[in-house]
PDB file of C-alpha atoms and ligand atoms in Angstrom:
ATOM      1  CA  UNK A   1      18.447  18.714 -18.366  1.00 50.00           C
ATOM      2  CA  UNK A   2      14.716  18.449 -17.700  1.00 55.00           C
ATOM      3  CA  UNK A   3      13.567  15.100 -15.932  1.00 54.00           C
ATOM      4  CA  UNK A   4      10.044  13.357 -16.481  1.00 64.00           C
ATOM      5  CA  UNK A   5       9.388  10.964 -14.525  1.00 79.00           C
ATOM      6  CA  UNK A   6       6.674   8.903 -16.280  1.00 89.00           C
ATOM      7  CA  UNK A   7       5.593   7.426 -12.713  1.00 92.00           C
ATOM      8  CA  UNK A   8       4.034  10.585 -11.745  1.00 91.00           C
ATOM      9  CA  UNK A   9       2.463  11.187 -14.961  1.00 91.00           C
ATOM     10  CA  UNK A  10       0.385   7.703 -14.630  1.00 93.00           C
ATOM     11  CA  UNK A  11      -0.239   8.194 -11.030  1.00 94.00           C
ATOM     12  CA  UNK A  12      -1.778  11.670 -11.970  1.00 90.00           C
ATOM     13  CA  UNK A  13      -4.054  10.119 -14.577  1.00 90.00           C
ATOM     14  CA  UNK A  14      -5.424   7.508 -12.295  1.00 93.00           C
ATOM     15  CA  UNK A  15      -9.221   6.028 -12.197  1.00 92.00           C
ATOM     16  CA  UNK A  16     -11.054   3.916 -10.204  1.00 91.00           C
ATOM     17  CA  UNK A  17     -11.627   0.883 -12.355  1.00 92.00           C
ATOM     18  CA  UNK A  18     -13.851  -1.589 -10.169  1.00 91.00           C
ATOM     19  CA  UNK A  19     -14.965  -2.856  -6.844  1.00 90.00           C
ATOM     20  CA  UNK A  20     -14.050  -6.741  -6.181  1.00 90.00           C
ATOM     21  CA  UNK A  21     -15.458  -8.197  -3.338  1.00 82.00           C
ATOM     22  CA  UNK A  22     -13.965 -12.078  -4.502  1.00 82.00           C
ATOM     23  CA  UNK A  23     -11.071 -12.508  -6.201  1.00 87.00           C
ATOM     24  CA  UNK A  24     -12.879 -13.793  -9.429  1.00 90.00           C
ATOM     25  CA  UNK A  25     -14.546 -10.369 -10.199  1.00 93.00           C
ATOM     26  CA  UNK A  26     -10.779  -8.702  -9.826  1.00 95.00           C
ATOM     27  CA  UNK A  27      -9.638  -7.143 -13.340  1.00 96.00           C
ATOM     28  CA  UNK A  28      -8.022  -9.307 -15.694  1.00 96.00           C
ATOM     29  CA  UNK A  29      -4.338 -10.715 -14.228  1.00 97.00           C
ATOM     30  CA  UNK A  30      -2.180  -9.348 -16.491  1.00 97.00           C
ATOM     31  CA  UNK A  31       0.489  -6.304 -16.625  1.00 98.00           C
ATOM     32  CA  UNK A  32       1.535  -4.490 -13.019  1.00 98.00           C
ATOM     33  CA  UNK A  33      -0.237  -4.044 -10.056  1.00 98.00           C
ATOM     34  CA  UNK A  34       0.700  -3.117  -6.435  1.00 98.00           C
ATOM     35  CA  UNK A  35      -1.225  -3.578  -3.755  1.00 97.00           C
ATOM     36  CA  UNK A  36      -1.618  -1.297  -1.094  1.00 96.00           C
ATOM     37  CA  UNK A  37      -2.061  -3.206   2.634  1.00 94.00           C
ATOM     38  CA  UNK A  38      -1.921  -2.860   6.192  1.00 93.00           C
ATOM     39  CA  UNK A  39      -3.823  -2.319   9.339  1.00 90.00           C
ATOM     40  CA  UNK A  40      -7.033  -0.384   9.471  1.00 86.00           C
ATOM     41  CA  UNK A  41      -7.001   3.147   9.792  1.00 91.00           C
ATOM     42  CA  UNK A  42      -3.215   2.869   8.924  1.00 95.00           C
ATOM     43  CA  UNK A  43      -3.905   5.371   5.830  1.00 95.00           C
ATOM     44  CA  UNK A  44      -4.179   3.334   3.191  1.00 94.00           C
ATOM     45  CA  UNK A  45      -6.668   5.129   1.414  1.00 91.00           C
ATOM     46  CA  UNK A  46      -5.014   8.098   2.538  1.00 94.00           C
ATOM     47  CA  UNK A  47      -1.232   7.457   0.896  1.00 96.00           C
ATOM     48  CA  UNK A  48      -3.065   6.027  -2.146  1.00 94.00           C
ATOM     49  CA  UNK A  49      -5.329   9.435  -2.707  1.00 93.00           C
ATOM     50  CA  UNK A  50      -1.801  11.227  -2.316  1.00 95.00           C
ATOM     51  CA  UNK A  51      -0.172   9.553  -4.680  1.00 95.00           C
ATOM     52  CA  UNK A  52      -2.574   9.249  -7.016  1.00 93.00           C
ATOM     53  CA  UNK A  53      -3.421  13.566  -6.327  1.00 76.00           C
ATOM     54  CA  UNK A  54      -6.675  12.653  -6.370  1.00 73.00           C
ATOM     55  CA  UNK A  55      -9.500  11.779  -3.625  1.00 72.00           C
ATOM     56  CA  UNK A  56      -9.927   8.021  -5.840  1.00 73.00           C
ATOM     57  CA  UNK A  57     -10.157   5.959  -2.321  1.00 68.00           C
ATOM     58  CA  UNK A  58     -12.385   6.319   0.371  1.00 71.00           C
ATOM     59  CA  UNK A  59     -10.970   7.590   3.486  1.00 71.00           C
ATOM     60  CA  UNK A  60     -12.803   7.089   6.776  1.00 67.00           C
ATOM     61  CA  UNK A  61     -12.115   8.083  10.606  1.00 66.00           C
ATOM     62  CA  UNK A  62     -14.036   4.762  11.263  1.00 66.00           C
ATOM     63  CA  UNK A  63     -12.023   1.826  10.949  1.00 62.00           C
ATOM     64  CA  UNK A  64     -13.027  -0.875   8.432  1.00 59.00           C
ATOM     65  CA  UNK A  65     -14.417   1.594   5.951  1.00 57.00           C
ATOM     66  CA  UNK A  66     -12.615  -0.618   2.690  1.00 60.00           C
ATOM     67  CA  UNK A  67     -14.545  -3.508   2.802  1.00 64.00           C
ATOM     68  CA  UNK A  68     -13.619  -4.458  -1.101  1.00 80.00           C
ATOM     69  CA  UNK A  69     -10.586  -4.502  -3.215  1.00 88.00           C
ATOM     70  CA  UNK A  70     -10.668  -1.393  -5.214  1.00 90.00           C
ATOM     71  CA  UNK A  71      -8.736  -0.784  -8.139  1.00 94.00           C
ATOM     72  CA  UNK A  72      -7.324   2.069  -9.961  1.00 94.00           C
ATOM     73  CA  UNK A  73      -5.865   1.589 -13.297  1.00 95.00           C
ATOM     74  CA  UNK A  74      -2.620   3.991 -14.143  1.00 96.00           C
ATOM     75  CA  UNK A  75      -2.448   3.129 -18.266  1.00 95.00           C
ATOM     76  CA  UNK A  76      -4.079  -0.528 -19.205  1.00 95.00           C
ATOM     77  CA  UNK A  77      -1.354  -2.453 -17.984  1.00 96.00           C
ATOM     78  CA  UNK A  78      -0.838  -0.830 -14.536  1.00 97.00           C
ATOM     79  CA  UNK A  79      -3.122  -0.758 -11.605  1.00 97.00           C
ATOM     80  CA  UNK A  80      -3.028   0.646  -7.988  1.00 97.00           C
ATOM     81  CA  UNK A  81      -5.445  -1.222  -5.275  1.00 95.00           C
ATOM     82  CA  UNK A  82      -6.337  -0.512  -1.897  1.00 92.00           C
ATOM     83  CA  UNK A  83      -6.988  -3.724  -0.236  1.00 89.00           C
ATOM     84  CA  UNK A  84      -9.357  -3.819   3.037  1.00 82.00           C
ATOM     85  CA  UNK A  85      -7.576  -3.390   5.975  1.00 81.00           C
ATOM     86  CA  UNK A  86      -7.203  -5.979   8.857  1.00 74.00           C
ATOM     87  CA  UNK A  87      -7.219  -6.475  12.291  1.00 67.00           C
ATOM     88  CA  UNK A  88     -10.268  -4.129  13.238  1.00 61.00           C
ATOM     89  CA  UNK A  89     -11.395  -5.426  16.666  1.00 56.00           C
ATOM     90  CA  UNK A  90     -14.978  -4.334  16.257  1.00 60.00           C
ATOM     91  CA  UNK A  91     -15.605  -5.943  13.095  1.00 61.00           C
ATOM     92  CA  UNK A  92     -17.968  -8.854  13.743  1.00 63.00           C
ATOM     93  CA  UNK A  93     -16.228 -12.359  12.993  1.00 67.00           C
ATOM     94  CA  UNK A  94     -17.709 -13.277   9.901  1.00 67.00           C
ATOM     95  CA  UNK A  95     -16.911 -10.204   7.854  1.00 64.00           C
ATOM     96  CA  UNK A  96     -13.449 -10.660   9.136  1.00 67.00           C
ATOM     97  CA  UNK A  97     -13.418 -13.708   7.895  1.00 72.00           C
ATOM     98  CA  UNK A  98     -14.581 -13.054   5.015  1.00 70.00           C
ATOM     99  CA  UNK A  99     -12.084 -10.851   4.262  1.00 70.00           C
ATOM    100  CA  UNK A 100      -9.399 -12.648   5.374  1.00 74.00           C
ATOM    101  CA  UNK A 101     -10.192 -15.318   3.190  1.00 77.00           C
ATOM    102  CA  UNK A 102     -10.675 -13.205   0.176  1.00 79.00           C
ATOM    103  CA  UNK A 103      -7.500 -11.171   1.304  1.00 81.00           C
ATOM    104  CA  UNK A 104      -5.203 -14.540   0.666  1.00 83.00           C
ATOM    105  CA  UNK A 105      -7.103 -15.355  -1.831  1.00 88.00           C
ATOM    106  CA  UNK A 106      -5.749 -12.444  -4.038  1.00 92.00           C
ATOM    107  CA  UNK A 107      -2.211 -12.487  -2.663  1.00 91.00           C
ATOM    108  CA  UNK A 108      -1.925 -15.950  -3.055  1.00 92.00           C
ATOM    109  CA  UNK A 109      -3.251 -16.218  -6.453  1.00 94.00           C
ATOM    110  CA  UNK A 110      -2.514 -12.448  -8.679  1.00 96.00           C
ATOM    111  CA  UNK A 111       0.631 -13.037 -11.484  1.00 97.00           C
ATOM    112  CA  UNK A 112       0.359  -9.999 -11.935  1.00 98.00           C
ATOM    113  CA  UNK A 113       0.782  -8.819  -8.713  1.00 98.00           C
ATOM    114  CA  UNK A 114       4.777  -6.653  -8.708  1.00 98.00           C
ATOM    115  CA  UNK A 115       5.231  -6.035  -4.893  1.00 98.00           C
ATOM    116  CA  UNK A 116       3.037  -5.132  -1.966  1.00 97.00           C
ATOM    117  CA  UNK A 117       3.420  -1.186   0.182  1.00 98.00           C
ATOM    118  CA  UNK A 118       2.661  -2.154   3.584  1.00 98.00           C
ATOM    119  CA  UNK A 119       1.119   0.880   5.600  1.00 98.00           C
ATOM    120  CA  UNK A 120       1.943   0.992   9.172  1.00 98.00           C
ATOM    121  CA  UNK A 121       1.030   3.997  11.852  1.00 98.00           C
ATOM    122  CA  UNK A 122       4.050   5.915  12.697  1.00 98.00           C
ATOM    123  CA  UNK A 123       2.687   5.621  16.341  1.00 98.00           C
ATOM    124  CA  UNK A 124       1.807   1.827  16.258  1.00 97.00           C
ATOM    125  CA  UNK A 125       4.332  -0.191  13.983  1.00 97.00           C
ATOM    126  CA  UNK A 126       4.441  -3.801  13.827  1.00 97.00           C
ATOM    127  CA  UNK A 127       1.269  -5.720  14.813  1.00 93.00           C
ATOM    128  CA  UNK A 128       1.095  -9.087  14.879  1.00 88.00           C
ATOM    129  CA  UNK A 129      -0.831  -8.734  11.341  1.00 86.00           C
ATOM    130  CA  UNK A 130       2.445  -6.860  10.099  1.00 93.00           C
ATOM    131  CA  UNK A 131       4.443  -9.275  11.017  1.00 94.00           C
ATOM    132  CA  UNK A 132       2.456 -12.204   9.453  1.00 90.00           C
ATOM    133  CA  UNK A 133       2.408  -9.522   6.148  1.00 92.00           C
ATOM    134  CA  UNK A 134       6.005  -9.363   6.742  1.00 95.00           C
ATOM    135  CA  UNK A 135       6.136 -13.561   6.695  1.00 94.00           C
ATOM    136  CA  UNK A 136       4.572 -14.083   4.101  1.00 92.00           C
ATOM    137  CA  UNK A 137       6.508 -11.800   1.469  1.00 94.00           C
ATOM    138  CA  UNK A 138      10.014 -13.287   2.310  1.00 95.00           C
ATOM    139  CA  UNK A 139       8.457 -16.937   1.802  1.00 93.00           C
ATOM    140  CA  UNK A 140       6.562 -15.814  -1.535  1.00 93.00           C
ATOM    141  CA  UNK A 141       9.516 -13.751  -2.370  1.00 95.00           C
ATOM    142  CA  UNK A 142       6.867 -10.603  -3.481  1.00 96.00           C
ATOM    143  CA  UNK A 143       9.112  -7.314  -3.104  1.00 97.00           C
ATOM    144  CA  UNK A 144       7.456  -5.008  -0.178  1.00 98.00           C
ATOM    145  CA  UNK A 145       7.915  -1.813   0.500  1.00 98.00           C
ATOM    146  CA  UNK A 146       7.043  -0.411   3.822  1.00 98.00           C
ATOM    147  CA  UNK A 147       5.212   3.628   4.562  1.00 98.00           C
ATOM    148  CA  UNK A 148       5.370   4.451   8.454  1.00 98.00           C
ATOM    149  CA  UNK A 149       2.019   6.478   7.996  1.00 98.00           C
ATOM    150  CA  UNK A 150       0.678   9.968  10.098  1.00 98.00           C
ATOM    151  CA  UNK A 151       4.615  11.439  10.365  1.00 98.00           C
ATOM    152  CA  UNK A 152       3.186  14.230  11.017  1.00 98.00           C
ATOM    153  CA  UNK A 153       1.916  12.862  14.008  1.00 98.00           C
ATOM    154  CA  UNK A 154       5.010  13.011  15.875  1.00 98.00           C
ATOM    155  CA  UNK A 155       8.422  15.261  16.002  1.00 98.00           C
ATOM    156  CA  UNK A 156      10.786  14.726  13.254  1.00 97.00           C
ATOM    157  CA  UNK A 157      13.266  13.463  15.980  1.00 98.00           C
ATOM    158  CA  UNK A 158      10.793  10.651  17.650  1.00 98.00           C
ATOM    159  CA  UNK A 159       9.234   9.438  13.849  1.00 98.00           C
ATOM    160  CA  UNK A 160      13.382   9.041  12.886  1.00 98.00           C
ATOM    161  CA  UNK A 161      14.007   7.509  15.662  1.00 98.00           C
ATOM    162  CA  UNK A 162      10.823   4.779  14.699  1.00 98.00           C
ATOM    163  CA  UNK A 163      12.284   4.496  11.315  1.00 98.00           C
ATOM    164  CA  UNK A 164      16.071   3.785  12.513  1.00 98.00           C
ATOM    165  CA  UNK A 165      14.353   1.260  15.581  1.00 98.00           C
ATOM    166  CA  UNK A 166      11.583  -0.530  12.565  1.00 98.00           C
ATOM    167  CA  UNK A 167      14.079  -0.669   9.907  1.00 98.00           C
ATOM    168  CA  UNK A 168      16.888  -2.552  12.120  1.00 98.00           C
ATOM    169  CA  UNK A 169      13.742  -5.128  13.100  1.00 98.00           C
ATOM    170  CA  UNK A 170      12.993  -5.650  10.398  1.00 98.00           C
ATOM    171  CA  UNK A 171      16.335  -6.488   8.752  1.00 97.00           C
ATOM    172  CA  UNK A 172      17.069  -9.041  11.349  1.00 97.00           C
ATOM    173  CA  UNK A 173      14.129 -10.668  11.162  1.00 97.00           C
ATOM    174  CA  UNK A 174      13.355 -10.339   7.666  1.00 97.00           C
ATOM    175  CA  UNK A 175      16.355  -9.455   6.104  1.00 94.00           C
ATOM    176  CA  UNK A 176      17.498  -6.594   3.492  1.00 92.00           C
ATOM    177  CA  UNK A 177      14.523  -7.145   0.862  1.00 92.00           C
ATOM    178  CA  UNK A 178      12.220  -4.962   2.682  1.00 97.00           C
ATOM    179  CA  UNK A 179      12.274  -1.067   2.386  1.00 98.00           C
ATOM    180  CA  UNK A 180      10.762   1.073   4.429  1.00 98.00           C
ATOM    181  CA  UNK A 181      10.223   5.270   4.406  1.00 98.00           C
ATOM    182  CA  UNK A 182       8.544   7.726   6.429  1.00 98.00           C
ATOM    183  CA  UNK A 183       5.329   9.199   5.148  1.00 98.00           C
ATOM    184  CA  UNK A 184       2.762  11.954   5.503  1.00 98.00           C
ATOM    185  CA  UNK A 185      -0.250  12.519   3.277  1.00 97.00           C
ATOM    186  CA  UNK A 186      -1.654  16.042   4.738  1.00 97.00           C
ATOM    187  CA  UNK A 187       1.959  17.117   4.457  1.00 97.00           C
ATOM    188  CA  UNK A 188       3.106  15.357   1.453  1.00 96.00           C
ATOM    189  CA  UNK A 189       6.277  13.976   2.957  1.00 98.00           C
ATOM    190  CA  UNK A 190       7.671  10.831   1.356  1.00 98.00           C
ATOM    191  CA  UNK A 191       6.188  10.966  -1.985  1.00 96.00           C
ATOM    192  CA  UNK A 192       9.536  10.772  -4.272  1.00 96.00           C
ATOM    193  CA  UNK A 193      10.740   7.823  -2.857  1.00 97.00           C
ATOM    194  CA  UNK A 194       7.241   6.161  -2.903  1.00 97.00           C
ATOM    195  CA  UNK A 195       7.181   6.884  -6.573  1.00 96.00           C
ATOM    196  CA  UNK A 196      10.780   5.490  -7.045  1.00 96.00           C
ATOM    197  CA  UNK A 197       9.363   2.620  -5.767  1.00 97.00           C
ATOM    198  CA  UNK A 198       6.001   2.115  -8.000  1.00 97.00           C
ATOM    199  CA  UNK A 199       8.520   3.236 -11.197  1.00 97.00           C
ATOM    200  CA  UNK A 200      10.803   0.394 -10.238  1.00 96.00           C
ATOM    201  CA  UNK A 201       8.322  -1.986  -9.540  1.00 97.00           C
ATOM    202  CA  UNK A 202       6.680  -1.035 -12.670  1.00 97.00           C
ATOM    203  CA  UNK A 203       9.441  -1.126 -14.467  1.00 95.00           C
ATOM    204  CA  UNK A 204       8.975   2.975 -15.519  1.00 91.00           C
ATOM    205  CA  UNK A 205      12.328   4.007 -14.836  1.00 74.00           C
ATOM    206  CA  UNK A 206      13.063   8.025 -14.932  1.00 61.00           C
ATOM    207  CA  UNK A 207      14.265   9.009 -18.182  1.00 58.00           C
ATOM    208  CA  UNK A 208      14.714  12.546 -20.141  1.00 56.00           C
ATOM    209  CA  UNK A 209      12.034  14.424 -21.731  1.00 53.00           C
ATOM    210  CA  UNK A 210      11.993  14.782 -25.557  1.00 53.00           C
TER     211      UNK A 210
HETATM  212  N1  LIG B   1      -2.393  13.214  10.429  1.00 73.37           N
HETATM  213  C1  LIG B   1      -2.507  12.250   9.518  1.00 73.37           C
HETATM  214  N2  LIG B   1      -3.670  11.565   9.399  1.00 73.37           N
HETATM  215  C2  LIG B   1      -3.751  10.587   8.477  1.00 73.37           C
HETATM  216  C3  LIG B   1      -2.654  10.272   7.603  1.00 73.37           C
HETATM  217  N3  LIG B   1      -3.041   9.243   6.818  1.00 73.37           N
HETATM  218  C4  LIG B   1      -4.317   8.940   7.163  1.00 73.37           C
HETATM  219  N4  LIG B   1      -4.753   9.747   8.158  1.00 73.37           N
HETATM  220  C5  LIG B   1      -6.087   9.722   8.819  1.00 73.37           C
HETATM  221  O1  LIG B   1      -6.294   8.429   9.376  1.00 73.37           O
HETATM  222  C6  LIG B   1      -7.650   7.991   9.195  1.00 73.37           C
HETATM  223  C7  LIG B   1      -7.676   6.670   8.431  1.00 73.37           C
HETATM  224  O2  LIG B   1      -7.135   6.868   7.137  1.00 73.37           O
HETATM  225  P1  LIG B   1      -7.532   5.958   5.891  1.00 73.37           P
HETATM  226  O3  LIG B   1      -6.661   6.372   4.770  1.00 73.37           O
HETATM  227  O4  LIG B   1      -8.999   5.938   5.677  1.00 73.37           O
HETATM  228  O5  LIG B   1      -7.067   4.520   6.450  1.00 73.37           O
HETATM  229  P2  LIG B   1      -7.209   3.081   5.773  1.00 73.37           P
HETATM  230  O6  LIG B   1      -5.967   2.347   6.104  1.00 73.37           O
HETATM  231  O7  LIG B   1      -7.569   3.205   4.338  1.00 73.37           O
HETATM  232  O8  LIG B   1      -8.430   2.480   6.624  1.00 73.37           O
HETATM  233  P3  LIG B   1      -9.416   1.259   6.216  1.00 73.37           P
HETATM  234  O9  LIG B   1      -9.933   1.499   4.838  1.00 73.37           O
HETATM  235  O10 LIG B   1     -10.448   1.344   7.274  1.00 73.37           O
HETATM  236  O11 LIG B   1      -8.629   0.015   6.319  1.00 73.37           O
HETATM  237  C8  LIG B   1      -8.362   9.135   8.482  1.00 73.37           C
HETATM  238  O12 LIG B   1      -8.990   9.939   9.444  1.00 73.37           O
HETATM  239  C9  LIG B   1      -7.216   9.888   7.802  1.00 73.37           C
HETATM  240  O13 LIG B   1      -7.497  11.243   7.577  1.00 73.37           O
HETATM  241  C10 LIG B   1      -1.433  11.034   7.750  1.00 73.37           C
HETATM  242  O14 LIG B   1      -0.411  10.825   7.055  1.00 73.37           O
HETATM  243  N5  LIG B   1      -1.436  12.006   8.715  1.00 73.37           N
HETATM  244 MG1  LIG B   2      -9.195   2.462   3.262  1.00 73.37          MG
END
């Protein structure tokens, strides 16, 4: 029998909606969105243009680059956004704070926020920011789902061996709610089980074509 899977459809059809630089200019709070976080320079932008098989979000070898919450919309009830990433050292204090502010500001506040994917380089897992990311899902109980970014980056062996070592943190410190995959956007590795994800989380389960 032949399979659709509606996810990939959506995430196929996908289109920048708008630039929010405060939470108040952010699209109207309703339906399913998923936020897209995590360090700069993780690949944020990266896994989203992936997914989406598009180039919708800026990608950037310098650190920093989104300084705005951009979102994507999927149908009109579903949206994608790639937050701005934190912890750049060499952004000056204000703009990080500005960001930071306007960061918890959204998480804190968006009902119609469904679950957050937390980006994380392969080669640098867990910062202190990941952590506090990590933190505050389990106390806001907001589903996360975790991409160990730039696979490519390292042997099969050594990025398995980061999954097995992050994953076993991560369930004794945070428990068994968090998920977490390897991932790869130049070599497309990971993508299924990041769209089982979104589908879940958007409630778009797979079902049969007509
Ligand atoms: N080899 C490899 N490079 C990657 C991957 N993902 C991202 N990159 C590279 O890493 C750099 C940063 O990627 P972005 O996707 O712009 O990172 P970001 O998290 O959106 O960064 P900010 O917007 O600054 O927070 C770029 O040079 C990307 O090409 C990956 O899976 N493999
Ligand atoms: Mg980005």
């Amino acid at each position: 029998m032949h399979v659709k899977n509606p996810i990939l459809g959506l995430c196929q059809q996908a289109k920048f909606a708008l630039s929010a630089a405060k939470v108040d200019q952010c699209p109207e709070d309703q339906g399913y969105e998923v936020a897209f976080a995590g360090r700069s320079n993780a690949g944020k932008s990266s896994a989203l243009n992936t997914l989406t098989h598009a180039s919708l979000a800026r990608t950037s070898k310098t650190p920093g680059r989104t300084q705005l919450l951009n979102f994507f919309s999927l149908d009109e009830e579903r949206r994608l956004v790639d937050l701005p990433g934190y912890g750049y050292a060499k952004v000056p204090i204000p703009l990080k704070q500005h960001w930071q502010r306007h960061l918890e500001a959204y998480l804190g506040s968006r009902e119609s926020l469904r679950g957050v994917i937390l980006m994380m380089d392969v080669r640098h897992p867990m910062t202190d920011f990941d952590q506090m990311m990590l933190d505050w899902s389990v106390a806001s109980n907001m589903p996360m789902h975790i991409l160990l970014t730039k696979a490519d980056k390292l042997t099969y062996g050594a990025a398995k061996n980061t999954l097995l070592k992050v994953q076993a943190e991560i369930r004794k410190g945070w428990g068994e709610g968090v998920t977490i995959q390897l991932f790869s956007a130049p070599k497309r590795q990971g993508l299924e089980e990041a769209y089982g994800v979104l589908a879940n989380w958007m409630e778009l389960a797979d079902k049969p074509a007509e």
